PDB file of C-alpha atoms in Angstrom:
ATOM      1  CA  UNK R   1      -9.302  11.283   0.864  1.00 50.00           C
ATOM      2  CA  UNK R   2      -8.916  12.704   4.446  1.00 85.00           C
ATOM      3  CA  UNK R   3      -6.099  11.607   6.631  1.00 96.00           C
ATOM      4  CA  UNK R   4      -8.297  11.880   9.556  1.00 97.00           C
ATOM      5  CA  UNK R   5     -10.589   9.350  11.148  1.00 98.00           C
ATOM      6  CA  UNK R   6     -12.994   9.679  14.238  1.00 98.00           C
ATOM      7  CA  UNK R   7     -13.129   6.666  16.472  1.00 98.00           C
ATOM      8  CA  UNK R   8     -16.952   5.563  16.806  1.00 98.00           C
ATOM      9  CA  UNK R   9     -16.804   5.396  20.608  1.00 96.00           C
ATOM     10  CA  UNK R  10     -16.387   9.064  20.697  1.00 97.00           C
ATOM     11  CA  UNK R  11     -19.553  10.945  21.506  1.00 96.00           C
ATOM     12  CA  UNK R  12     -21.400  11.870  18.409  1.00 97.00           C
ATOM     13  CA  UNK R  13     -18.742  10.467  16.151  1.00 98.00           C
ATOM     14  CA  UNK R  14     -20.996   9.637  13.113  1.00 98.00           C
ATOM     15  CA  UNK R  15     -22.447  13.066  13.222  1.00 98.00           C
ATOM     16  CA  UNK R  16     -19.063  14.852  13.546  1.00 98.00           C
ATOM     17  CA  UNK R  17     -17.434  12.912  10.870  1.00 98.00           C
ATOM     18  CA  UNK R  18     -20.151  13.844   8.478  1.00 97.00           C
ATOM     19  CA  UNK R  19     -20.008  17.430   9.377  1.00 97.00           C
ATOM     20  CA  UNK R  20     -16.243  17.591   8.887  1.00 96.00           C
ATOM     21  CA  UNK R  21     -16.155  15.238   6.051  1.00 95.00           C
ATOM     22  CA  UNK R  22     -13.698  12.880   7.599  1.00 97.00           C
ATOM     23  CA  UNK R  23     -13.547   9.087   7.789  1.00 98.00           C
ATOM     24  CA  UNK R  24     -14.222   6.807  10.720  1.00 98.00           C
ATOM     25  CA  UNK R  25     -12.584   3.961  12.732  1.00 98.00           C
ATOM     26  CA  UNK R  26     -14.993   1.484  13.768  1.00 98.00           C
ATOM     27  CA  UNK R  27     -14.815   0.270  17.464  1.00 98.00           C
ATOM     28  CA  UNK R  28     -17.713  -2.186  17.565  1.00 98.00           C
ATOM     29  CA  UNK R  29     -15.778  -5.198  17.484  1.00 98.00           C
ATOM     30  CA  UNK R  30     -13.193  -4.359  19.926  1.00 97.00           C
ATOM     31  CA  UNK R  31     -15.127  -6.400  22.546  1.00 95.00           C
ATOM     32  CA  UNK R  32     -14.888  -9.805  20.791  1.00 96.00           C
ATOM     33  CA  UNK R  33     -18.256 -11.147  21.931  1.00 96.00           C
ATOM     34  CA  UNK R  34     -19.812  -8.920  19.456  1.00 97.00           C
ATOM     35  CA  UNK R  35     -18.214 -11.333  16.752  1.00 97.00           C
ATOM     36  CA  UNK R  36     -20.230 -14.469  18.434  1.00 97.00           C
ATOM     37  CA  UNK R  37     -22.551 -16.122  15.743  1.00 95.00           C
ATOM     38  CA  UNK R  38     -25.449 -14.730  17.705  1.00 96.00           C
ATOM     39  CA  UNK R  39     -24.231 -11.118  17.402  1.00 97.00           C
ATOM     40  CA  UNK R  40     -22.126 -11.285  14.183  1.00 97.00           C
ATOM     41  CA  UNK R  41     -24.903 -10.248  11.848  1.00 97.00           C
ATOM     42  CA  UNK R  42     -26.476  -7.544  14.129  1.00 97.00           C
ATOM     43  CA  UNK R  43     -23.007  -5.822  14.465  1.00 98.00           C
ATOM     44  CA  UNK R  44     -22.165  -5.893  10.639  1.00 98.00           C
ATOM     45  CA  UNK R  45     -25.589  -4.299  10.182  1.00 98.00           C
ATOM     46  CA  UNK R  46     -24.989  -1.671  13.025  1.00 98.00           C
ATOM     47  CA  UNK R  47     -21.572  -0.760  11.453  1.00 98.00           C
ATOM     48  CA  UNK R  48     -22.840  -0.216   7.793  1.00 98.00           C
ATOM     49  CA  UNK R  49     -25.242   2.213   9.255  1.00 98.00           C
ATOM     50  CA  UNK R  50     -22.426   4.032  11.130  1.00 98.00           C
ATOM     51  CA  UNK R  51     -20.164   4.143   7.663  1.00 98.00           C
ATOM     52  CA  UNK R  52     -23.368   5.157   5.738  1.00 98.00           C
ATOM     53  CA  UNK R  53     -24.458   7.691   8.500  1.00 98.00           C
ATOM     54  CA  UNK R  54     -20.857   9.311   8.399  1.00 98.00           C
ATOM     55  CA  UNK R  55     -20.620   9.329   4.707  1.00 97.00           C
ATOM     56  CA  UNK R  56     -17.046   8.055   4.991  1.00 95.00           C
ATOM     57  CA  UNK R  57     -15.022   7.483   2.035  1.00 94.00           C
ATOM     58  CA  UNK R  58     -12.312   5.638   4.339  1.00 97.00           C
ATOM     59  CA  UNK R  59     -12.839   3.082   6.987  1.00 98.00           C
ATOM     60  CA  UNK R  60     -10.435   1.493   9.579  1.00 98.00           C
ATOM     61  CA  UNK R  61     -11.531  -1.311  11.735  1.00 98.00           C
ATOM     62  CA  UNK R  62     -10.374  -1.542  15.126  1.00 98.00           C
ATOM     63  CA  UNK R  63      -9.860  -5.356  15.875  1.00 98.00           C
ATOM     64  CA  UNK R  64     -10.733  -7.154  19.357  1.00 97.00           C
ATOM     65  CA  UNK R  65      -8.303  -6.952  22.052  1.00 94.00           C
ATOM     66  CA  UNK R  66      -9.869  -8.449  24.896  1.00 91.00           C
ATOM     67  CA  UNK R  67      -7.703 -11.713  25.982  1.00 91.00           C
ATOM     68  CA  UNK R  68      -5.420 -11.500  22.675  1.00 94.00           C
ATOM     69  CA  UNK R  69      -1.719 -11.953  24.150  1.00 96.00           C
ATOM     70  CA  UNK R  70       0.661 -13.250  21.559  1.00 98.00           C
ATOM     71  CA  UNK R  71       3.005 -14.208  24.482  1.00 97.00           C
ATOM     72  CA  UNK R  72       0.565 -16.598  26.123  1.00 96.00           C
ATOM     73  CA  UNK R  73       2.246 -19.838  27.196  1.00 96.00           C
ATOM     74  CA  UNK R  74      -0.815 -21.990  26.746  1.00 96.00           C
ATOM     75  CA  UNK R  75      -0.879 -22.549  23.057  1.00 96.00           C
ATOM     76  CA  UNK R  76      -4.886 -22.960  23.123  1.00 96.00           C
ATOM     77  CA  UNK R  77      -4.945 -19.252  24.812  1.00 95.00           C
ATOM     78  CA  UNK R  78      -2.885 -18.064  21.761  1.00 97.00           C
ATOM     79  CA  UNK R  79      -5.195 -20.046  19.331  1.00 97.00           C
ATOM     80  CA  UNK R  80      -8.029 -18.123  20.608  1.00 96.00           C
ATOM     81  CA  UNK R  81      -6.439 -14.810  19.988  1.00 97.00           C
ATOM     82  CA  UNK R  82      -5.844 -15.942  16.325  1.00 98.00           C
ATOM     83  CA  UNK R  83      -9.527 -17.033  16.122  1.00 97.00           C
ATOM     84  CA  UNK R  84     -10.880 -14.138  17.161  1.00 97.00           C
ATOM     85  CA  UNK R  85      -9.032 -11.882  15.108  1.00 98.00           C
ATOM     86  CA  UNK R  86      -9.637 -14.129  11.959  1.00 98.00           C
ATOM     87  CA  UNK R  87     -13.286 -13.326  12.904  1.00 98.00           C
ATOM     88  CA  UNK R  88     -12.413  -9.776  12.582  1.00 98.00           C
ATOM     89  CA  UNK R  89     -10.869 -10.384   9.455  1.00 98.00           C
ATOM     90  CA  UNK R  90     -14.016 -12.002   8.087  1.00 98.00           C
ATOM     91  CA  UNK R  91     -16.112  -8.894   9.261  1.00 98.00           C
ATOM     92  CA  UNK R  92     -13.650  -6.636   7.325  1.00 98.00           C
ATOM     93  CA  UNK R  93     -14.024  -8.647   4.065  1.00 98.00           C
ATOM     94  CA  UNK R  94     -17.866  -8.385   4.343  1.00 98.00           C
ATOM     95  CA  UNK R  95     -17.466  -4.654   4.828  1.00 98.00           C
ATOM     96  CA  UNK R  96     -14.829  -4.255   2.170  1.00 98.00           C
ATOM     97  CA  UNK R  97     -12.265  -2.887   4.880  1.00 98.00           C
ATOM     98  CA  UNK R  98      -8.413  -3.585   4.182  1.00 98.00           C
ATOM     99  CA  UNK R  99      -7.220  -2.152   7.382  1.00 98.00           C
ATOM    100  CA  UNK R 100      -7.116  -3.162  11.018  1.00 98.00           C
ATOM    101  CA  UNK R 101      -5.730  -1.822  14.079  1.00 98.00           C
ATOM    102  CA  UNK R 102      -4.842  -4.508  16.498  1.00 98.00           C
ATOM    103  CA  UNK R 103      -3.272  -4.122  19.955  1.00 98.00           C
ATOM    104  CA  UNK R 104       0.515  -5.436  20.756  1.00 98.00           C
ATOM    105  CA  UNK R 105      -0.972  -7.482  23.558  1.00 97.00           C
ATOM    106  CA  UNK R 106       2.139  -6.716  25.739  1.00 97.00           C
ATOM    107  CA  UNK R 107       1.333  -7.505  29.614  1.00 96.00           C
ATOM    108  CA  UNK R 108       4.522  -6.209  31.387  1.00 95.00           C
ATOM    109  CA  UNK R 109       3.858  -7.921  34.758  1.00 92.00           C
ATOM    110  CA  UNK R 110       3.643 -11.176  33.165  1.00 93.00           C
ATOM    111  CA  UNK R 111       6.070 -11.669  30.214  1.00 96.00           C
ATOM    112  CA  UNK R 112       9.726 -10.597  29.643  1.00 96.00           C
ATOM    113  CA  UNK R 113      10.053  -8.371  26.805  1.00 97.00           C
ATOM    114  CA  UNK R 114      12.443 -10.730  25.005  1.00 97.00           C
ATOM    115  CA  UNK R 115       9.877 -13.359  25.332  1.00 97.00           C
ATOM    116  CA  UNK R 116       6.924 -11.311  24.090  1.00 98.00           C
ATOM    117  CA  UNK R 117       8.977 -10.242  21.105  1.00 98.00           C
ATOM    118  CA  UNK R 118       9.779 -13.683  20.107  1.00 98.00           C
ATOM    119  CA  UNK R 119       6.299 -14.866  20.291  1.00 98.00           C
ATOM    120  CA  UNK R 120       4.746 -11.923  18.773  1.00 98.00           C
ATOM    121  CA  UNK R 121       6.851 -12.452  15.663  1.00 98.00           C
ATOM    122  CA  UNK R 122       5.520 -15.984  15.521  1.00 98.00           C
ATOM    123  CA  UNK R 123       1.698 -14.788  16.230  1.00 98.00           C
ATOM    124  CA  UNK R 124       1.590 -11.923  13.546  1.00 98.00           C
ATOM    125  CA  UNK R 125       3.360 -13.975  10.741  1.00 98.00           C
ATOM    126  CA  UNK R 126       0.762 -16.756  11.446  1.00 98.00           C
ATOM    127  CA  UNK R 127      -2.038 -14.277  11.441  1.00 98.00           C
ATOM    128  CA  UNK R 128      -1.177 -12.677   8.216  1.00 98.00           C
ATOM    129  CA  UNK R 129      -0.904 -15.898   6.304  1.00 98.00           C
ATOM    130  CA  UNK R 130      -3.197 -15.717   3.236  1.00 97.00           C
ATOM    131  CA  UNK R 131      -4.162 -12.100   3.800  1.00 98.00           C
ATOM    132  CA  UNK R 132      -2.554 -10.449   0.862  1.00 95.00           C
ATOM    133  CA  UNK R 133      -4.598  -7.445   0.504  1.00 95.00           C
ATOM    134  CA  UNK R 134      -4.877  -6.540   4.141  1.00 98.00           C
ATOM    135  CA  UNK R 135      -2.699  -4.199   6.494  1.00 98.00           C
ATOM    136  CA  UNK R 136      -2.485  -4.207  10.217  1.00 98.00           C
ATOM    137  CA  UNK R 137      -1.274  -1.715  12.570  1.00 98.00           C
ATOM    138  CA  UNK R 138       0.013  -2.882  15.975  1.00 98.00           C
ATOM    139  CA  UNK R 139      -0.744  -0.522  18.454  1.00 98.00           C
ATOM    140  CA  UNK R 140       1.181   0.146  21.703  1.00 98.00           C
ATOM    141  CA  UNK R 141      -0.880   0.020  25.037  1.00 97.00           C
ATOM    142  CA  UNK R 142       1.240  -1.020  28.046  1.00 97.00           C
ATOM    143  CA  UNK R 143       4.427  -0.748  26.087  1.00 97.00           C
ATOM    144  CA  UNK R 144       6.755   1.502  28.289  1.00 98.00           C
ATOM    145  CA  UNK R 145       9.281   2.229  25.360  1.00 98.00           C
ATOM    146  CA  UNK R 146       9.449   2.181  21.559  1.00 98.00           C
ATOM    147  CA  UNK R 147      12.373  -0.094  21.015  1.00 98.00           C
ATOM    148  CA  UNK R 148      10.477  -3.425  21.249  1.00 97.00           C
ATOM    149  CA  UNK R 149       7.744  -2.266  18.661  1.00 98.00           C
ATOM    150  CA  UNK R 150      10.856  -1.219  16.243  1.00 98.00           C
ATOM    151  CA  UNK R 151      12.389  -4.687  16.814  1.00 98.00           C
ATOM    152  CA  UNK R 152       8.985  -6.366  16.236  1.00 98.00           C
ATOM    153  CA  UNK R 153       8.196  -4.745  12.670  1.00 98.00           C
ATOM    154  CA  UNK R 154      11.857  -4.943  11.603  1.00 98.00           C
ATOM    155  CA  UNK R 155      11.910  -8.628  12.591  1.00 98.00           C
ATOM    156  CA  UNK R 156       8.439  -9.310  10.626  1.00 98.00           C
ATOM    157  CA  UNK R 157       9.683  -7.318   7.606  1.00 98.00           C
ATOM    158  CA  UNK R 158       6.334  -7.291   6.048  1.00 98.00           C
ATOM    159  CA  UNK R 159       4.872  -4.119   4.167  1.00 98.00           C
ATOM    160  CA  UNK R 160       1.376  -5.353   5.354  1.00 98.00           C
ATOM    161  CA  UNK R 161       2.358  -4.897   9.061  1.00 98.00           C
ATOM    162  CA  UNK R 162       2.862  -1.227  10.191  1.00 98.00           C
ATOM    163  CA  UNK R 163       2.530   0.313  13.666  1.00 98.00           C
ATOM    164  CA  UNK R 164      -0.094   2.403  15.331  1.00 98.00           C
ATOM    165  CA  UNK R 165       1.258   4.994  17.744  1.00 98.00           C
ATOM    166  CA  UNK R 166      -1.493   5.768  20.186  1.00 98.00           C
ATOM    167  CA  UNK R 167       0.167   9.024  21.839  1.00 98.00           C
ATOM    168  CA  UNK R 168      -2.202   8.876  24.947  1.00 98.00           C
ATOM    169  CA  UNK R 169      -1.054   5.407  25.863  1.00 98.00           C
ATOM    170  CA  UNK R 170       2.755   6.408  25.279  1.00 98.00           C
ATOM    171  CA  UNK R 171       2.281   9.646  27.462  1.00 98.00           C
ATOM    172  CA  UNK R 172       0.802   7.763  30.447  1.00 97.00           C
ATOM    173  CA  UNK R 173       3.084   4.567  30.183  1.00 97.00           C
ATOM    174  CA  UNK R 174       6.259   5.599  28.921  1.00 97.00           C
ATOM    175  CA  UNK R 175       9.612   5.365  30.732  1.00 96.00           C
ATOM    176  CA  UNK R 176      10.812   8.978  31.603  1.00 95.00           C
ATOM    177  CA  UNK R 177      13.753   8.910  28.967  1.00 96.00           C
ATOM    178  CA  UNK R 178      11.111   8.362  26.191  1.00 97.00           C
ATOM    179  CA  UNK R 179       8.543  11.152  25.634  1.00 97.00           C
ATOM    180  CA  UNK R 180       6.029  10.834  23.018  1.00 98.00           C
ATOM    181  CA  UNK R 181       8.149  13.127  20.493  1.00 98.00           C
ATOM    182  CA  UNK R 182      11.068  10.570  20.831  1.00 98.00           C
ATOM    183  CA  UNK R 183       8.816   7.501  20.209  1.00 98.00           C
ATOM    184  CA  UNK R 184       7.926   9.105  16.858  1.00 98.00           C
ATOM    185  CA  UNK R 185      11.501  10.054  16.069  1.00 98.00           C
ATOM    186  CA  UNK R 186      12.489   6.193  16.974  1.00 98.00           C
ATOM    187  CA  UNK R 187       9.583   4.334  15.175  1.00 98.00           C
ATOM    188  CA  UNK R 188       9.540   6.900  12.123  1.00 98.00           C
ATOM    189  CA  UNK R 189       7.986   5.320   8.864  1.00 98.00           C
ATOM    190  CA  UNK R 190       7.121   2.251  10.709  1.00 98.00           C
ATOM    191  CA  UNK R 191       4.264   4.101  11.849  1.00 98.00           C
ATOM    192  CA  UNK R 192       1.345   3.838   9.496  1.00 98.00           C
ATOM    193  CA  UNK R 193      -1.244   5.246  11.846  1.00 98.00           C
ATOM    194  CA  UNK R 194      -1.802   7.405  14.910  1.00 98.00           C
ATOM    195  CA  UNK R 195      -4.467   7.376  17.633  1.00 98.00           C
ATOM    196  CA  UNK R 196      -4.636  10.844  19.109  1.00 98.00           C
ATOM    197  CA  UNK R 197      -5.971  11.726  22.472  1.00 98.00           C
ATOM    198  CA  UNK R 198      -4.630  13.585  25.523  1.00 98.00           C
ATOM    199  CA  UNK R 199      -4.129  13.128  29.173  1.00 98.00           C
ATOM    200  CA  UNK R 200      -2.222  14.483  32.177  1.00 97.00           C
ATOM    201  CA  UNK R 201       0.274  11.594  31.976  1.00 95.00           C
ATOM    202  CA  UNK R 202      -1.240   9.914  34.926  1.00 95.00           C
ATOM    203  CA  UNK R 203      -3.359   7.841  33.293  1.00 94.00           C
ATOM    204  CA  UNK R 204      -5.057   6.744  30.064  1.00 95.00           C
ATOM    205  CA  UNK R 205      -7.765   9.500  29.901  1.00 97.00           C
ATOM    206  CA  UNK R 206      -8.847   9.846  26.300  1.00 97.00           C
ATOM    207  CA  UNK R 207      -9.260  13.704  26.847  1.00 97.00           C
ATOM    208  CA  UNK R 208      -9.814  16.175  23.919  1.00 96.00           C
ATOM    209  CA  UNK R 209      -6.529  16.747  21.781  1.00 97.00           C
ATOM    210  CA  UNK R 210      -6.380  20.249  23.424  1.00 95.00           C
ATOM    211  CA  UNK R 211      -6.701  19.020  26.805  1.00 97.00           C
ATOM    212  CA  UNK R 212      -3.679  17.428  28.686  1.00 97.00           C
ATOM    213  CA  UNK R 213       0.230  17.472  29.033  1.00 97.00           C
ATOM    214  CA  UNK R 214       0.911  16.398  25.199  1.00 98.00           C
ATOM    215  CA  UNK R 215       1.515  19.240  22.825  1.00 98.00           C
ATOM    216  CA  UNK R 216      -0.590  17.921  20.028  1.00 97.00           C
ATOM    217  CA  UNK R 217       0.833  20.482  17.450  1.00 96.00           C
ATOM    218  CA  UNK R 218       4.326  19.235  18.225  1.00 97.00           C
ATOM    219  CA  UNK R 219       3.017  15.819  17.644  1.00 98.00           C
ATOM    220  CA  UNK R 220       1.844  16.676  14.114  1.00 97.00           C
ATOM    221  CA  UNK R 221       5.165  18.489  13.452  1.00 97.00           C
ATOM    222  CA  UNK R 222       7.066  15.085  14.409  1.00 98.00           C
ATOM    223  CA  UNK R 223       4.815  13.045  12.422  1.00 98.00           C
ATOM    224  CA  UNK R 224       5.205  15.238   9.196  1.00 96.00           C
ATOM    225  CA  UNK R 225       8.948  15.086   9.780  1.00 97.00           C
ATOM    226  CA  UNK R 226       9.697  11.505  10.647  1.00 98.00           C
ATOM    227  CA  UNK R 227       6.832   9.485   9.147  1.00 98.00           C
ATOM    228  CA  UNK R 228       5.527   8.808   5.660  1.00 96.00           C
ATOM    229  CA  UNK R 229       3.380  11.493   3.979  1.00 95.00           C
ATOM    230  CA  UNK R 230       0.244   9.291   3.945  1.00 96.00           C
ATOM    231  CA  UNK R 231       0.279   8.411   7.721  1.00 98.00           C
ATOM    232  CA  UNK R 232      -3.242   8.594   9.026  1.00 98.00           C
ATOM    233  CA  UNK R 233      -4.667  10.008  12.383  1.00 98.00           C
ATOM    234  CA  UNK R 234      -7.734   8.799  14.473  1.00 98.00           C
ATOM    235  CA  UNK R 235      -9.111  11.004  16.873  1.00 98.00           C
ATOM    236  CA  UNK R 236      -9.729   8.794  19.799  1.00 98.00           C
ATOM    237  CA  UNK R 237     -10.810  11.084  22.668  1.00 97.00           C
ATOM    238  CA  UNK R 238     -14.215  10.798  24.425  1.00 96.00           C
ATOM    239  CA  UNK R 239     -15.027  14.357  22.907  1.00 93.00           C
ATOM    240  CA  UNK R 240     -14.558  14.919  19.194  1.00 96.00           C
ATOM    241  CA  UNK R 241     -16.658  17.782  18.420  1.00 96.00           C
ATOM    242  CA  UNK R 242     -13.852  20.501  18.933  1.00 96.00           C
ATOM    243  CA  UNK R 243     -10.996  18.109  18.305  1.00 97.00           C
ATOM    244  CA  UNK R 244     -12.230  17.463  14.628  1.00 97.00           C
ATOM    245  CA  UNK R 245     -11.704  20.999  13.093  1.00 96.00           C
ATOM    246  CA  UNK R 246      -8.912  21.767  15.386  1.00 96.00           C
ATOM    247  CA  UNK R 247      -7.117  18.765  13.753  1.00 97.00           C
ATOM    248  CA  UNK R 248      -8.154  19.669  10.204  1.00 94.00           C
ATOM    249  CA  UNK R 249      -6.797  23.076  10.758  1.00 94.00           C
ATOM    250  CA  UNK R 250      -3.382  21.906  11.974  1.00 93.00           C
ATOM    251  CA  UNK R 251      -3.054  19.506   9.312  1.00 91.00           C
ATOM    252  CA  UNK R 252      -3.718  21.941   6.490  1.00 81.00           C
ATOM    253  CA  UNK R 253      -1.520  24.371   7.669  1.00 78.00           C
ATOM    254  CA  UNK R 254       1.606  22.381   8.655  1.00 66.00           C
TER     255      UNK R 254
END
C-alpha cells in the first residue's frame, strides 16, 4: 500500500489520487458542523464518493479542530471537544477508517505550556477510552517547539497515540533554534504521519511541496533516518497535481 495520501481539500485531490494510485485523507469533518445530525448522513455519503472516486486503498480521517482545546478551563467547553471528536469516531466506524489526525489544540496566547501539557494528557486519555482498534495522530499547529509534543506522547505512553508532524506549520511557527529538520530528529519514531506543504516561513500558506523555504527532499531524508519505516505522508498543499508524482519519485528513490 502506498505511504502517500492527498488531502481532499487540495484542488482535484480525488482525481490526482486516482491518477497516481495513492491514498486520501478526508477533510470533510474538519469543520465540526458537518457532524451535526442534519448533515451527518450527507457528509458520510460525500466521503464515500471521494473514497470510491479516488480508488483509495488507504484512508485517513482528519478530525474536527474548531474550538477543540484540551487546556480549556471550563469543563463544559472541554466536554464539547470530546463530544465532537466522538462524533468523528462514529463517522470513522461507519466508513471502516481506523486512523484519524487531531490537532493539539495548543493556544499560546491563552495557556501556559505546563498547563496545556497536563490537561492534554487527561484529555487524550479520556478520549481514547474504549477505542481499542483506533489510532490518532496529534498534529502541531501553533506549537513553537517540539519538546512539549514529545513530552505529551511520552506521558501518554499509548501505542494508539502518535504524532502528525505538519512541516508547514512548524516552518511558520517554530522558534529560531528549532528548524523543521530538528523537529524530526527530536520527535523521531513518535511521528506516525506527516503533513507536507511548503511556505516562505512567514505564515501557513499551504504551497506546493517544491515552492517555499523548506527543503522537502531533506525532510524525506530525515524521516527515513529518524522515523519508523512505515511512517506515512499526506500532501496538504492547495495544489497537488505536481506534488504527487514528485513525492512518489522522491520516496521511491531515497
